[in-house]
Short mmCIF file of N, CA and C and ligand atoms in Angstrom, two decimals:
data_model
loop_
_atom_site.label_atom_id
_atom_site.label_comp_id
_atom_site.label_asym_id
_atom_site.label_seq_id
_atom_site.Cartn_x
_atom_site.Cartn_y
_atom_site.Cartn_z
N UNK A 1 -43.55 47.10 -54.19
CA UNK A 1 -44.04 48.18 -55.07
C UNK A 1 -42.88 49.01 -55.61
N UNK A 2 -42.98 49.41 -56.83
CA UNK A 2 -41.93 50.20 -57.52
C UNK A 2 -41.43 51.40 -56.70
N UNK A 3 -42.39 52.21 -56.23
CA UNK A 3 -41.99 53.43 -55.52
C UNK A 3 -41.27 53.13 -54.22
N UNK A 4 -41.70 52.05 -53.55
CA UNK A 4 -41.07 51.70 -52.28
C UNK A 4 -39.58 51.46 -52.52
N UNK A 5 -39.29 50.73 -53.60
CA UNK A 5 -37.89 50.41 -53.90
C UNK A 5 -37.10 51.67 -54.21
N UNK A 6 -37.67 52.52 -55.09
CA UNK A 6 -36.90 53.70 -55.46
C UNK A 6 -36.82 54.67 -54.28
N UNK A 7 -37.88 54.72 -53.47
CA UNK A 7 -37.84 55.60 -52.31
C UNK A 7 -36.76 55.13 -51.34
N UNK A 8 -36.64 53.81 -51.19
CA UNK A 8 -35.63 53.26 -50.29
C UNK A 8 -34.23 53.71 -50.68
N UNK A 9 -34.00 53.80 -51.99
CA UNK A 9 -32.68 54.22 -52.47
C UNK A 9 -32.43 55.70 -52.24
N UNK A 10 -33.48 56.43 -51.94
CA UNK A 10 -33.34 57.88 -51.82
C UNK A 10 -33.64 58.38 -50.42
N UNK A 11 -33.34 57.57 -49.44
CA UNK A 11 -33.62 57.98 -48.06
C UNK A 11 -32.81 59.23 -47.74
N UNK A 12 -33.50 60.25 -47.29
CA UNK A 12 -32.83 61.50 -46.93
C UNK A 12 -32.64 61.56 -45.42
N UNK A 13 -33.68 61.13 -44.69
CA UNK A 13 -33.61 61.14 -43.22
C UNK A 13 -34.16 59.80 -42.73
N UNK A 14 -33.36 59.08 -41.99
CA UNK A 14 -33.74 57.72 -41.57
C UNK A 14 -34.68 57.75 -40.36
N UNK A 15 -35.29 56.60 -40.09
CA UNK A 15 -36.16 56.47 -38.92
C UNK A 15 -35.42 56.85 -37.64
N UNK A 16 -34.20 56.39 -37.52
CA UNK A 16 -33.42 56.65 -36.30
C UNK A 16 -33.14 58.14 -36.15
N UNK A 17 -32.76 58.77 -37.27
CA UNK A 17 -32.49 60.21 -37.21
C UNK A 17 -33.74 60.98 -36.80
N UNK A 18 -34.89 60.56 -37.35
CA UNK A 18 -36.15 61.23 -37.01
C UNK A 18 -36.44 61.06 -35.52
N UNK A 19 -36.32 59.83 -35.05
CA UNK A 19 -36.64 59.56 -33.64
C UNK A 19 -35.73 60.36 -32.70
N UNK A 20 -34.44 60.38 -33.00
CA UNK A 20 -33.50 61.09 -32.12
C UNK A 20 -33.79 62.59 -32.09
N UNK A 21 -34.06 63.13 -33.27
CA UNK A 21 -34.30 64.58 -33.33
C UNK A 21 -35.60 64.96 -32.62
N UNK A 22 -36.60 64.09 -32.73
CA UNK A 22 -37.88 64.37 -32.06
C UNK A 22 -37.72 64.33 -30.54
N UNK A 23 -36.87 63.44 -30.07
CA UNK A 23 -36.61 63.42 -28.62
C UNK A 23 -35.99 64.74 -28.17
N UNK A 24 -35.05 65.24 -28.98
CA UNK A 24 -34.41 66.52 -28.63
C UNK A 24 -35.43 67.66 -28.64
N UNK A 25 -36.25 67.67 -29.69
CA UNK A 25 -37.26 68.74 -29.79
C UNK A 25 -38.23 68.69 -28.61
N UNK A 26 -38.64 67.48 -28.27
CA UNK A 26 -39.59 67.30 -27.15
C UNK A 26 -39.01 67.82 -25.85
N UNK A 27 -37.75 67.52 -25.62
CA UNK A 27 -37.07 68.00 -24.39
C UNK A 27 -37.01 69.51 -24.37
N UNK A 28 -36.61 70.08 -25.52
CA UNK A 28 -36.48 71.53 -25.63
C UNK A 28 -37.82 72.23 -25.38
N UNK A 29 -38.87 71.70 -26.02
CA UNK A 29 -40.20 72.30 -25.87
C UNK A 29 -40.66 72.17 -24.41
N UNK A 30 -40.42 71.03 -23.81
CA UNK A 30 -40.83 70.81 -22.41
C UNK A 30 -40.13 71.80 -21.48
N UNK A 31 -38.86 72.11 -21.77
CA UNK A 31 -38.13 73.09 -20.97
C UNK A 31 -38.65 74.50 -21.21
N UNK A 32 -38.81 74.83 -22.48
CA UNK A 32 -39.20 76.21 -22.84
C UNK A 32 -40.58 76.58 -22.30
N UNK A 33 -41.46 75.62 -22.20
CA UNK A 33 -42.84 75.90 -21.75
C UNK A 33 -43.08 75.40 -20.32
N UNK A 34 -42.01 75.23 -19.59
CA UNK A 34 -42.14 74.71 -18.21
C UNK A 34 -43.17 75.51 -17.42
N UNK A 35 -44.02 74.82 -16.69
CA UNK A 35 -45.07 75.43 -15.86
C UNK A 35 -46.12 76.19 -16.68
N UNK A 36 -46.18 75.92 -17.98
CA UNK A 36 -47.20 76.57 -18.80
C UNK A 36 -48.06 75.51 -19.48
N UNK A 37 -49.25 75.96 -19.83
CA UNK A 37 -50.16 75.03 -20.51
C UNK A 37 -50.16 75.33 -22.00
N UNK A 38 -50.04 74.28 -22.79
CA UNK A 38 -49.86 74.45 -24.23
C UNK A 38 -51.07 73.96 -25.02
N UNK A 39 -51.37 74.64 -26.13
CA UNK A 39 -52.29 74.08 -27.12
C UNK A 39 -51.45 73.75 -28.35
N UNK A 40 -51.41 72.48 -28.71
CA UNK A 40 -50.66 72.08 -29.90
C UNK A 40 -51.62 72.04 -31.08
N UNK A 41 -51.30 72.78 -32.14
CA UNK A 41 -52.16 72.79 -33.32
C UNK A 41 -51.46 72.01 -34.43
N UNK A 42 -52.02 70.86 -34.76
CA UNK A 42 -51.45 69.99 -35.79
C UNK A 42 -52.04 70.37 -37.15
N UNK A 43 -51.16 70.61 -38.11
CA UNK A 43 -51.63 70.95 -39.45
C UNK A 43 -51.80 69.65 -40.25
N UNK A 44 -53.07 69.34 -40.54
CA UNK A 44 -53.40 68.11 -41.27
C UNK A 44 -53.02 68.27 -42.74
N UNK A 45 -52.70 67.20 -43.47
CA UNK A 45 -52.58 65.89 -42.92
C UNK A 45 -51.12 65.50 -42.69
N UNK A 46 -50.23 66.27 -43.34
CA UNK A 46 -48.82 65.88 -43.36
C UNK A 46 -48.13 65.79 -42.01
N UNK A 47 -48.59 66.60 -41.05
CA UNK A 47 -47.87 66.64 -39.77
C UNK A 47 -48.32 65.57 -38.78
N UNK A 48 -49.26 64.72 -39.17
CA UNK A 48 -49.86 63.82 -38.18
C UNK A 48 -48.87 62.84 -37.54
N UNK A 49 -47.97 62.26 -38.33
CA UNK A 49 -47.04 61.29 -37.74
C UNK A 49 -46.04 62.01 -36.84
N UNK A 50 -45.54 63.13 -37.31
CA UNK A 50 -44.63 63.95 -36.50
C UNK A 50 -45.32 64.36 -35.20
N UNK A 51 -46.55 64.81 -35.32
CA UNK A 51 -47.33 65.25 -34.16
C UNK A 51 -47.46 64.11 -33.15
N UNK A 52 -47.87 62.95 -33.65
CA UNK A 52 -48.10 61.80 -32.75
C UNK A 52 -46.83 61.40 -32.02
N UNK A 53 -45.70 61.46 -32.70
CA UNK A 53 -44.44 61.10 -32.04
C UNK A 53 -43.95 62.21 -31.12
N UNK A 54 -44.10 63.44 -31.57
CA UNK A 54 -43.60 64.57 -30.77
C UNK A 54 -44.35 64.73 -29.45
N UNK A 55 -45.68 64.61 -29.49
CA UNK A 55 -46.45 64.85 -28.25
C UNK A 55 -46.04 63.89 -27.15
N UNK A 56 -45.59 62.70 -27.54
CA UNK A 56 -45.19 61.73 -26.52
C UNK A 56 -43.83 62.04 -25.93
N UNK A 57 -43.14 63.01 -26.50
CA UNK A 57 -41.84 63.43 -25.96
C UNK A 57 -41.96 64.76 -25.19
N UNK A 58 -43.18 65.26 -25.08
CA UNK A 58 -43.38 66.52 -24.36
C UNK A 58 -44.04 66.22 -23.02
N UNK A 59 -43.36 66.60 -21.95
CA UNK A 59 -43.90 66.30 -20.63
C UNK A 59 -44.51 67.54 -20.00
N UNK A 60 -45.66 67.94 -20.54
CA UNK A 60 -46.37 69.13 -20.07
C UNK A 60 -47.86 68.87 -20.18
N UNK A 61 -48.67 69.61 -19.41
CA UNK A 61 -50.11 69.52 -19.64
C UNK A 61 -50.43 70.20 -20.97
N UNK A 62 -51.14 69.53 -21.86
CA UNK A 62 -51.42 70.16 -23.16
C UNK A 62 -52.71 69.61 -23.79
N UNK A 63 -53.20 70.37 -24.76
CA UNK A 63 -54.38 69.92 -25.51
C UNK A 63 -54.05 69.91 -27.00
N UNK A 64 -54.86 69.18 -27.76
CA UNK A 64 -54.65 69.04 -29.21
C UNK A 64 -55.72 69.81 -30.00
N UNK A 65 -55.30 70.43 -31.08
CA UNK A 65 -56.25 70.95 -32.07
C UNK A 65 -55.74 70.55 -33.45
N UNK A 66 -56.65 70.43 -34.42
CA UNK A 66 -56.25 70.04 -35.78
C UNK A 66 -56.85 71.03 -36.78
N UNK A 67 -56.02 71.45 -37.71
CA UNK A 67 -56.49 72.34 -38.78
C UNK A 67 -56.04 71.75 -40.10
N UNK A 68 -56.85 71.94 -41.12
CA UNK A 68 -56.45 71.45 -42.44
C UNK A 68 -56.37 72.60 -43.44
N UNK A 69 -55.30 72.59 -44.19
CA UNK A 69 -55.18 73.55 -45.28
C UNK A 69 -54.90 72.72 -46.53
N UNK A 70 -55.12 73.29 -47.69
CA UNK A 70 -54.72 72.54 -48.88
C UNK A 70 -53.99 73.48 -49.80
N UNK A 71 -52.68 73.34 -49.84
CA UNK A 71 -51.91 74.28 -50.65
C UNK A 71 -51.35 73.62 -51.90
N UNK A 72 -51.34 72.30 -51.92
CA UNK A 72 -50.73 71.64 -53.08
C UNK A 72 -51.75 70.91 -53.94
N UNK A 73 -52.94 70.72 -53.44
CA UNK A 73 -53.93 69.90 -54.13
C UNK A 73 -53.25 68.61 -54.59
N UNK A 74 -53.31 68.27 -55.88
CA UNK A 74 -52.69 67.02 -56.27
C UNK A 74 -51.42 67.20 -57.09
N UNK A 75 -50.72 68.27 -56.83
CA UNK A 75 -49.51 68.48 -57.62
C UNK A 75 -48.36 68.87 -56.70
N UNK A 76 -47.22 69.16 -57.28
CA UNK A 76 -46.09 69.60 -56.47
C UNK A 76 -45.92 71.11 -56.54
N UNK A 77 -46.83 71.79 -57.24
CA UNK A 77 -46.77 73.25 -57.27
C UNK A 77 -47.85 73.81 -56.36
N UNK A 78 -47.50 74.72 -55.46
CA UNK A 78 -48.50 75.24 -54.54
C UNK A 78 -49.57 76.07 -55.25
N UNK A 79 -50.83 75.89 -54.87
CA UNK A 79 -51.88 76.75 -55.40
C UNK A 79 -52.15 77.82 -54.34
N UNK A 80 -53.01 78.75 -54.67
CA UNK A 80 -53.25 79.85 -53.74
C UNK A 80 -54.41 79.57 -52.78
N UNK A 81 -55.05 78.43 -52.94
CA UNK A 81 -56.24 78.18 -52.12
C UNK A 81 -55.91 77.45 -50.82
N UNK A 82 -56.08 78.16 -49.73
CA UNK A 82 -55.88 77.53 -48.43
C UNK A 82 -57.16 77.71 -47.64
N UNK A 83 -57.72 76.63 -47.17
CA UNK A 83 -58.98 76.74 -46.43
C UNK A 83 -58.87 76.06 -45.09
N UNK A 84 -59.59 76.61 -44.13
CA UNK A 84 -59.65 75.99 -42.82
C UNK A 84 -60.85 75.06 -42.74
N UNK A 85 -60.68 73.93 -42.09
CA UNK A 85 -61.86 73.12 -41.82
C UNK A 85 -62.45 73.52 -40.48
N UNK A 86 -61.67 74.23 -39.69
CA UNK A 86 -62.19 74.71 -38.43
C UNK A 86 -61.73 76.16 -38.30
N UNK A 87 -62.64 77.06 -37.99
CA UNK A 87 -62.23 78.45 -37.87
C UNK A 87 -63.05 79.17 -36.81
N UNK A 88 -62.47 80.26 -36.34
CA UNK A 88 -63.16 81.25 -35.54
C UNK A 88 -63.94 80.83 -34.31
N UNK A 89 -63.30 80.37 -33.26
CA UNK A 89 -63.95 80.30 -31.95
C UNK A 89 -62.90 80.53 -30.88
N UNK A 90 -63.20 80.14 -29.67
CA UNK A 90 -62.32 80.53 -28.55
C UNK A 90 -61.28 79.49 -28.17
N UNK A 91 -60.98 78.59 -29.07
CA UNK A 91 -60.18 77.45 -28.64
C UNK A 91 -58.73 77.75 -28.32
N UNK A 92 -58.24 78.92 -28.73
CA UNK A 92 -56.85 79.26 -28.36
C UNK A 92 -56.75 80.59 -27.61
N UNK A 93 -57.87 81.18 -27.33
CA UNK A 93 -57.85 82.50 -26.70
C UNK A 93 -57.05 82.50 -25.40
N UNK A 94 -56.11 83.45 -25.29
CA UNK A 94 -55.23 83.61 -24.10
C UNK A 94 -54.36 82.39 -23.82
N UNK A 95 -54.15 81.54 -24.79
CA UNK A 95 -53.35 80.34 -24.55
C UNK A 95 -52.03 80.37 -25.31
N UNK A 96 -51.10 79.55 -24.85
CA UNK A 96 -49.83 79.40 -25.56
C UNK A 96 -50.03 78.37 -26.68
N UNK A 97 -49.83 78.82 -27.92
CA UNK A 97 -50.10 77.96 -29.07
C UNK A 97 -48.78 77.55 -29.73
N UNK A 98 -48.65 76.27 -29.99
CA UNK A 98 -47.50 75.80 -30.77
C UNK A 98 -48.05 75.07 -32.00
N UNK A 99 -47.76 75.63 -33.18
CA UNK A 99 -48.21 75.03 -34.44
C UNK A 99 -47.22 73.93 -34.83
N UNK A 100 -47.74 72.75 -35.14
CA UNK A 100 -46.90 71.64 -35.56
C UNK A 100 -47.12 71.38 -37.04
N UNK A 101 -46.07 71.60 -37.84
CA UNK A 101 -46.18 71.47 -39.30
C UNK A 101 -45.17 70.44 -39.81
N UNK A 102 -45.48 69.85 -40.96
CA UNK A 102 -44.54 68.87 -41.51
C UNK A 102 -43.36 69.55 -42.20
N UNK A 103 -43.66 70.54 -43.04
CA UNK A 103 -42.58 71.14 -43.82
C UNK A 103 -42.94 72.58 -44.16
N UNK A 104 -41.95 73.44 -44.13
CA UNK A 104 -42.15 74.82 -44.57
C UNK A 104 -41.38 75.00 -45.86
N UNK A 105 -42.13 75.37 -46.88
CA UNK A 105 -41.59 75.46 -48.22
C UNK A 105 -41.56 76.95 -48.60
N UNK A 106 -42.59 77.44 -49.27
CA UNK A 106 -42.63 78.87 -49.58
C UNK A 106 -42.94 79.71 -48.33
N UNK A 107 -43.60 79.08 -47.36
CA UNK A 107 -44.00 79.79 -46.15
C UNK A 107 -45.43 80.31 -46.21
N UNK A 108 -46.08 80.11 -47.36
CA UNK A 108 -47.43 80.63 -47.55
C UNK A 108 -48.43 80.05 -46.55
N UNK A 109 -48.38 78.73 -46.39
CA UNK A 109 -49.32 78.07 -45.49
C UNK A 109 -49.17 78.60 -44.06
N UNK A 110 -47.93 78.63 -43.61
CA UNK A 110 -47.68 79.06 -42.24
C UNK A 110 -48.05 80.51 -42.01
N UNK A 111 -47.75 81.36 -42.99
CA UNK A 111 -48.07 82.77 -42.84
C UNK A 111 -49.58 82.94 -42.70
N UNK A 112 -50.31 82.22 -43.54
CA UNK A 112 -51.77 82.28 -43.50
C UNK A 112 -52.29 81.76 -42.16
N UNK A 113 -51.75 80.65 -41.72
CA UNK A 113 -52.18 80.07 -40.45
C UNK A 113 -51.89 80.99 -39.27
N UNK A 114 -50.67 81.53 -39.24
CA UNK A 114 -50.30 82.40 -38.12
C UNK A 114 -51.19 83.64 -38.11
N UNK A 115 -51.42 84.23 -39.28
CA UNK A 115 -52.28 85.43 -39.34
C UNK A 115 -53.68 85.10 -38.81
N UNK A 116 -54.20 83.95 -39.21
CA UNK A 116 -55.53 83.56 -38.75
C UNK A 116 -55.54 83.33 -37.24
N UNK A 117 -54.58 82.53 -36.76
CA UNK A 117 -54.57 82.19 -35.33
C UNK A 117 -54.33 83.42 -34.46
N UNK A 118 -53.50 84.34 -34.97
CA UNK A 118 -53.25 85.59 -34.25
C UNK A 118 -54.55 86.36 -34.00
N UNK A 119 -55.45 86.30 -34.97
CA UNK A 119 -56.72 87.03 -34.83
C UNK A 119 -57.63 86.42 -33.76
N UNK A 120 -57.28 85.24 -33.27
CA UNK A 120 -58.07 84.60 -32.22
C UNK A 120 -57.50 84.86 -30.81
N UNK A 121 -56.59 85.84 -30.75
CA UNK A 121 -56.02 86.31 -29.49
C UNK A 121 -55.38 85.26 -28.58
N UNK A 122 -54.44 84.51 -29.11
CA UNK A 122 -53.70 83.61 -28.24
C UNK A 122 -52.72 84.42 -27.39
N UNK A 123 -52.20 83.81 -26.34
CA UNK A 123 -51.19 84.50 -25.53
C UNK A 123 -49.87 84.57 -26.33
N UNK A 124 -49.45 83.44 -26.86
CA UNK A 124 -48.26 83.41 -27.72
C UNK A 124 -48.51 82.41 -28.85
N UNK A 125 -47.78 82.60 -29.97
CA UNK A 125 -47.81 81.59 -31.04
C UNK A 125 -46.37 81.29 -31.44
N UNK A 126 -46.04 80.01 -31.46
CA UNK A 126 -44.74 79.60 -31.98
C UNK A 126 -44.96 78.49 -33.00
N UNK A 127 -43.91 78.26 -33.78
CA UNK A 127 -44.00 77.27 -34.87
C UNK A 127 -42.94 76.20 -34.69
N UNK A 128 -43.37 74.96 -34.85
CA UNK A 128 -42.44 73.83 -34.84
C UNK A 128 -42.65 73.04 -36.13
N UNK A 129 -41.59 72.93 -36.92
CA UNK A 129 -41.72 72.17 -38.17
C UNK A 129 -40.68 71.06 -38.21
N UNK A 130 -41.09 69.93 -38.75
CA UNK A 130 -40.13 68.83 -38.87
C UNK A 130 -39.06 69.19 -39.90
N UNK A 131 -39.51 69.73 -41.05
CA UNK A 131 -38.57 70.03 -42.13
C UNK A 131 -38.68 71.48 -42.56
N UNK A 132 -37.57 72.01 -42.99
CA UNK A 132 -37.54 73.39 -43.49
C UNK A 132 -36.75 73.42 -44.80
N UNK A 133 -37.37 74.03 -45.81
CA UNK A 133 -36.68 74.23 -47.10
C UNK A 133 -36.46 75.73 -47.26
N UNK A 134 -35.46 76.29 -46.60
CA UNK A 134 -35.31 77.76 -46.60
C UNK A 134 -35.07 78.36 -47.98
N UNK A 135 -34.49 77.56 -48.88
CA UNK A 135 -34.18 78.11 -50.21
C UNK A 135 -35.43 78.42 -51.03
N UNK A 136 -36.59 77.92 -50.61
CA UNK A 136 -37.83 78.13 -51.37
C UNK A 136 -38.70 79.25 -50.77
N UNK A 137 -38.23 79.88 -49.72
CA UNK A 137 -39.09 80.81 -49.00
C UNK A 137 -39.51 82.01 -49.82
N UNK A 138 -40.82 82.31 -49.81
CA UNK A 138 -41.35 83.52 -50.46
C UNK A 138 -42.08 84.40 -49.47
N UNK A 139 -42.56 83.78 -48.38
CA UNK A 139 -43.32 84.50 -47.35
C UNK A 139 -42.51 84.41 -46.06
N UNK A 140 -42.30 85.55 -45.43
CA UNK A 140 -41.46 85.52 -44.24
C UNK A 140 -42.21 85.00 -43.01
N UNK A 141 -41.68 83.95 -42.41
CA UNK A 141 -42.25 83.43 -41.16
C UNK A 141 -41.10 83.13 -40.20
N UNK A 142 -41.32 83.39 -38.93
CA UNK A 142 -40.24 83.06 -38.00
C UNK A 142 -40.54 81.70 -37.37
N UNK A 143 -39.61 80.79 -37.56
CA UNK A 143 -39.81 79.41 -37.13
C UNK A 143 -39.00 79.17 -35.86
N UNK A 144 -39.66 78.66 -34.84
CA UNK A 144 -39.01 78.53 -33.54
C UNK A 144 -38.30 77.20 -33.33
N UNK A 145 -38.88 76.13 -33.87
CA UNK A 145 -38.26 74.81 -33.73
C UNK A 145 -38.22 74.14 -35.11
N UNK A 146 -37.03 73.71 -35.49
CA UNK A 146 -36.87 73.04 -36.80
C UNK A 146 -36.21 71.68 -36.58
N UNK A 147 -36.85 70.64 -37.14
CA UNK A 147 -36.25 69.31 -37.03
C UNK A 147 -35.02 69.20 -37.90
N UNK A 148 -35.21 69.41 -39.20
CA UNK A 148 -34.11 69.29 -40.15
C UNK A 148 -34.28 70.32 -41.26
N UNK A 149 -33.15 70.94 -41.64
CA UNK A 149 -33.16 71.80 -42.82
C UNK A 149 -32.82 70.91 -44.01
N UNK A 150 -33.58 71.03 -45.10
CA UNK A 150 -33.31 70.18 -46.27
C UNK A 150 -33.13 71.04 -47.52
N UNK A 151 -32.46 70.50 -48.54
CA UNK A 151 -32.30 71.27 -49.79
C UNK A 151 -33.60 71.33 -50.59
N UNK A 152 -33.56 71.95 -51.74
CA UNK A 152 -34.75 72.09 -52.57
C UNK A 152 -35.04 70.81 -53.36
N UNK A 153 -35.59 69.84 -52.64
CA UNK A 153 -36.01 68.58 -53.26
C UNK A 153 -37.42 68.27 -52.78
N UNK A 154 -38.17 67.49 -53.55
CA UNK A 154 -39.52 67.12 -53.13
C UNK A 154 -39.41 65.81 -52.34
N UNK A 155 -39.89 65.86 -51.10
CA UNK A 155 -39.74 64.69 -50.23
C UNK A 155 -41.08 64.04 -49.90
N UNK A 156 -41.00 62.74 -49.63
CA UNK A 156 -42.19 61.96 -49.26
C UNK A 156 -41.86 61.11 -48.04
N UNK A 157 -42.93 60.64 -47.39
CA UNK A 157 -42.75 59.73 -46.27
C UNK A 157 -42.91 60.42 -44.93
N UNK A 158 -43.12 59.62 -43.89
CA UNK A 158 -43.31 60.10 -42.52
C UNK A 158 -44.35 61.24 -42.49
N UNK A 159 -45.47 60.98 -43.16
CA UNK A 159 -46.57 61.95 -43.18
C UNK A 159 -46.65 62.76 -44.46
N UNK A 160 -45.51 62.94 -45.13
CA UNK A 160 -45.51 63.78 -46.34
C UNK A 160 -45.93 62.97 -47.55
N UNK A 161 -46.71 63.59 -48.40
CA UNK A 161 -47.30 62.85 -49.52
C UNK A 161 -46.87 63.38 -50.87
N UNK A 162 -47.10 62.53 -51.87
CA UNK A 162 -47.16 63.00 -53.25
C UNK A 162 -48.49 62.46 -53.76
N UNK A 163 -49.43 63.35 -54.13
CA UNK A 163 -50.80 62.96 -54.50
C UNK A 163 -51.42 62.03 -53.47
N UNK A 164 -51.25 62.37 -52.22
CA UNK A 164 -51.82 61.65 -51.07
C UNK A 164 -51.19 60.29 -50.78
N UNK A 165 -50.19 59.91 -51.55
CA UNK A 165 -49.56 58.60 -51.33
C UNK A 165 -48.23 58.75 -50.59
N UNK A 166 -47.76 57.63 -50.09
CA UNK A 166 -46.43 57.47 -49.45
C UNK A 166 -46.31 58.07 -48.07
N UNK A 167 -47.43 58.51 -47.50
CA UNK A 167 -47.36 59.10 -46.16
C UNK A 167 -46.89 58.07 -45.13
N UNK A 168 -47.12 56.80 -45.42
CA UNK A 168 -46.84 55.76 -44.42
C UNK A 168 -45.39 55.27 -44.42
N UNK A 169 -44.55 55.76 -45.32
CA UNK A 169 -43.14 55.37 -45.24
C UNK A 169 -42.59 55.84 -43.90
N UNK A 170 -41.83 54.99 -43.20
CA UNK A 170 -41.37 55.38 -41.86
C UNK A 170 -40.16 56.32 -41.87
N UNK A 171 -39.65 56.62 -43.07
CA UNK A 171 -38.49 57.52 -43.21
C UNK A 171 -38.85 58.60 -44.22
N UNK A 172 -37.96 59.57 -44.39
CA UNK A 172 -38.19 60.62 -45.38
C UNK A 172 -37.28 60.37 -46.57
N UNK A 173 -37.88 60.35 -47.77
CA UNK A 173 -37.13 60.05 -48.98
C UNK A 173 -37.36 61.15 -50.01
N UNK A 174 -36.41 61.26 -50.92
CA UNK A 174 -36.56 62.20 -52.02
C UNK A 174 -37.36 61.50 -53.12
N UNK A 175 -38.41 62.14 -53.60
CA UNK A 175 -39.18 61.58 -54.70
C UNK A 175 -38.44 61.84 -56.00
N UNK A 176 -38.13 60.78 -56.71
CA UNK A 176 -37.37 60.94 -57.94
C UNK A 176 -38.26 61.44 -59.06
N UNK A 177 -37.75 62.40 -59.83
CA UNK A 177 -38.48 62.84 -61.02
C UNK A 177 -38.38 61.74 -62.06
N UNK A 178 -39.49 61.47 -62.74
CA UNK A 178 -39.44 60.41 -63.74
C UNK A 178 -39.22 60.97 -65.14
N UNK A 179 -39.56 62.25 -65.35
CA UNK A 179 -39.27 62.82 -66.67
C UNK A 179 -37.85 63.37 -66.66
N UNK A 180 -37.24 63.39 -67.82
CA UNK A 180 -35.84 63.78 -67.90
C UNK A 180 -35.61 65.23 -67.54
N UNK A 181 -34.46 65.48 -66.95
CA UNK A 181 -33.99 66.83 -66.65
C UNK A 181 -34.95 67.67 -65.80
N UNK A 182 -35.69 67.03 -64.91
CA UNK A 182 -36.52 67.82 -64.01
C UNK A 182 -36.05 67.57 -62.59
N UNK A 183 -35.92 68.65 -61.83
CA UNK A 183 -35.50 68.47 -60.45
C UNK A 183 -36.71 68.21 -59.56
N UNK A 184 -37.91 68.62 -60.01
CA UNK A 184 -39.13 68.33 -59.27
C UNK A 184 -40.05 67.56 -60.22
N UNK A 185 -40.83 66.62 -59.70
CA UNK A 185 -41.68 65.82 -60.57
C UNK A 185 -42.80 66.66 -61.17
N UNK A 186 -43.20 66.30 -62.39
CA UNK A 186 -44.33 67.01 -62.99
C UNK A 186 -45.61 66.48 -62.37
N UNK A 187 -46.73 67.16 -62.62
CA UNK A 187 -47.96 66.82 -61.92
C UNK A 187 -48.56 65.49 -62.38
N UNK A 188 -48.12 64.98 -63.51
CA UNK A 188 -48.71 63.72 -63.97
C UNK A 188 -47.76 62.54 -63.82
N UNK A 189 -46.83 62.65 -62.86
CA UNK A 189 -45.93 61.53 -62.59
C UNK A 189 -46.73 60.32 -62.13
P1 IMP B 201 -45.76 76.22 -48.21
O1 IMP B 201 -47.08 76.85 -47.97
O2 IMP B 201 -45.23 76.50 -49.58
O3 IMP B 201 -44.74 76.52 -47.14
O4 IMP B 201 -46.00 74.65 -48.24
C1 IMP B 201 -46.27 73.94 -47.11
C2 IMP B 201 -47.02 72.67 -47.44
O5 IMP B 201 -46.71 72.18 -48.75
C3 IMP B 201 -46.60 71.59 -46.49
O6 IMP B 201 -47.43 71.57 -45.37
C4 IMP B 201 -46.72 70.34 -47.33
O7 IMP B 201 -48.01 69.81 -47.24
C5 IMP B 201 -46.50 70.79 -48.74
N1 IMP B 201 -45.12 70.51 -49.19
C6 IMP B 201 -44.12 71.39 -49.43
N2 IMP B 201 -43.00 70.79 -49.82
C7 IMP B 201 -43.28 69.47 -49.84
C8 IMP B 201 -42.49 68.30 -50.16
O8 IMP B 201 -41.30 68.33 -50.47
N3 IMP B 201 -43.16 67.10 -50.05
C9 IMP B 201 -44.46 66.99 -49.67
N4 IMP B 201 -45.22 68.06 -49.36
C10 IMP B 201 -44.64 69.28 -49.45
MG1 MG B 202 -49.00 70.04 -45.24
#
């Protein structure tokens, strides 16, 4: 497929780099939460592959929760609509919560999620993201675990999508803009 070839040429983070970093993160999290029980909240859908690999590197008693937000819809520009598919019950009350996210861009999604989860009275909330694009930040969030800091490029693969595609690439690649002189792809690429 065309995109597979061009994505291959634009590998930003390889499978090996991802695997090694996840092992480090897993060890760190296992140490930091030693003797504590964790609730891991996976932000659907982009964080699923990261989540699945990370949980196997954490040696602690823990439970899984999944939340879905939609901040990009089918484009590369964030919209203001973020909705929960699951909201408001006791699933994190008095518990240590670690949010697992694929990427922090403007910070809007995470800020919204943290504000919501905070209202459910967890004992603590921390954030673990595979990727961080600090240069795009508009909403202040404190991130506790970061896999990789990346520049202001649109990336796909390892869970991350462009119009719901390319999530299955085993590495992270930069999506090339197809129109001239654009650093980010337009919505009708
Ligand atoms: P934020 O709310 O602006 O921080 O955006 C966070 C969400 O936008 C992430 O969970 C991703 O789903 C999506 N996103 C941001 N940047 C990228 C990217 O480079 N590739 C794919 N998805 C992205
Ligand atoms: Mg996402």
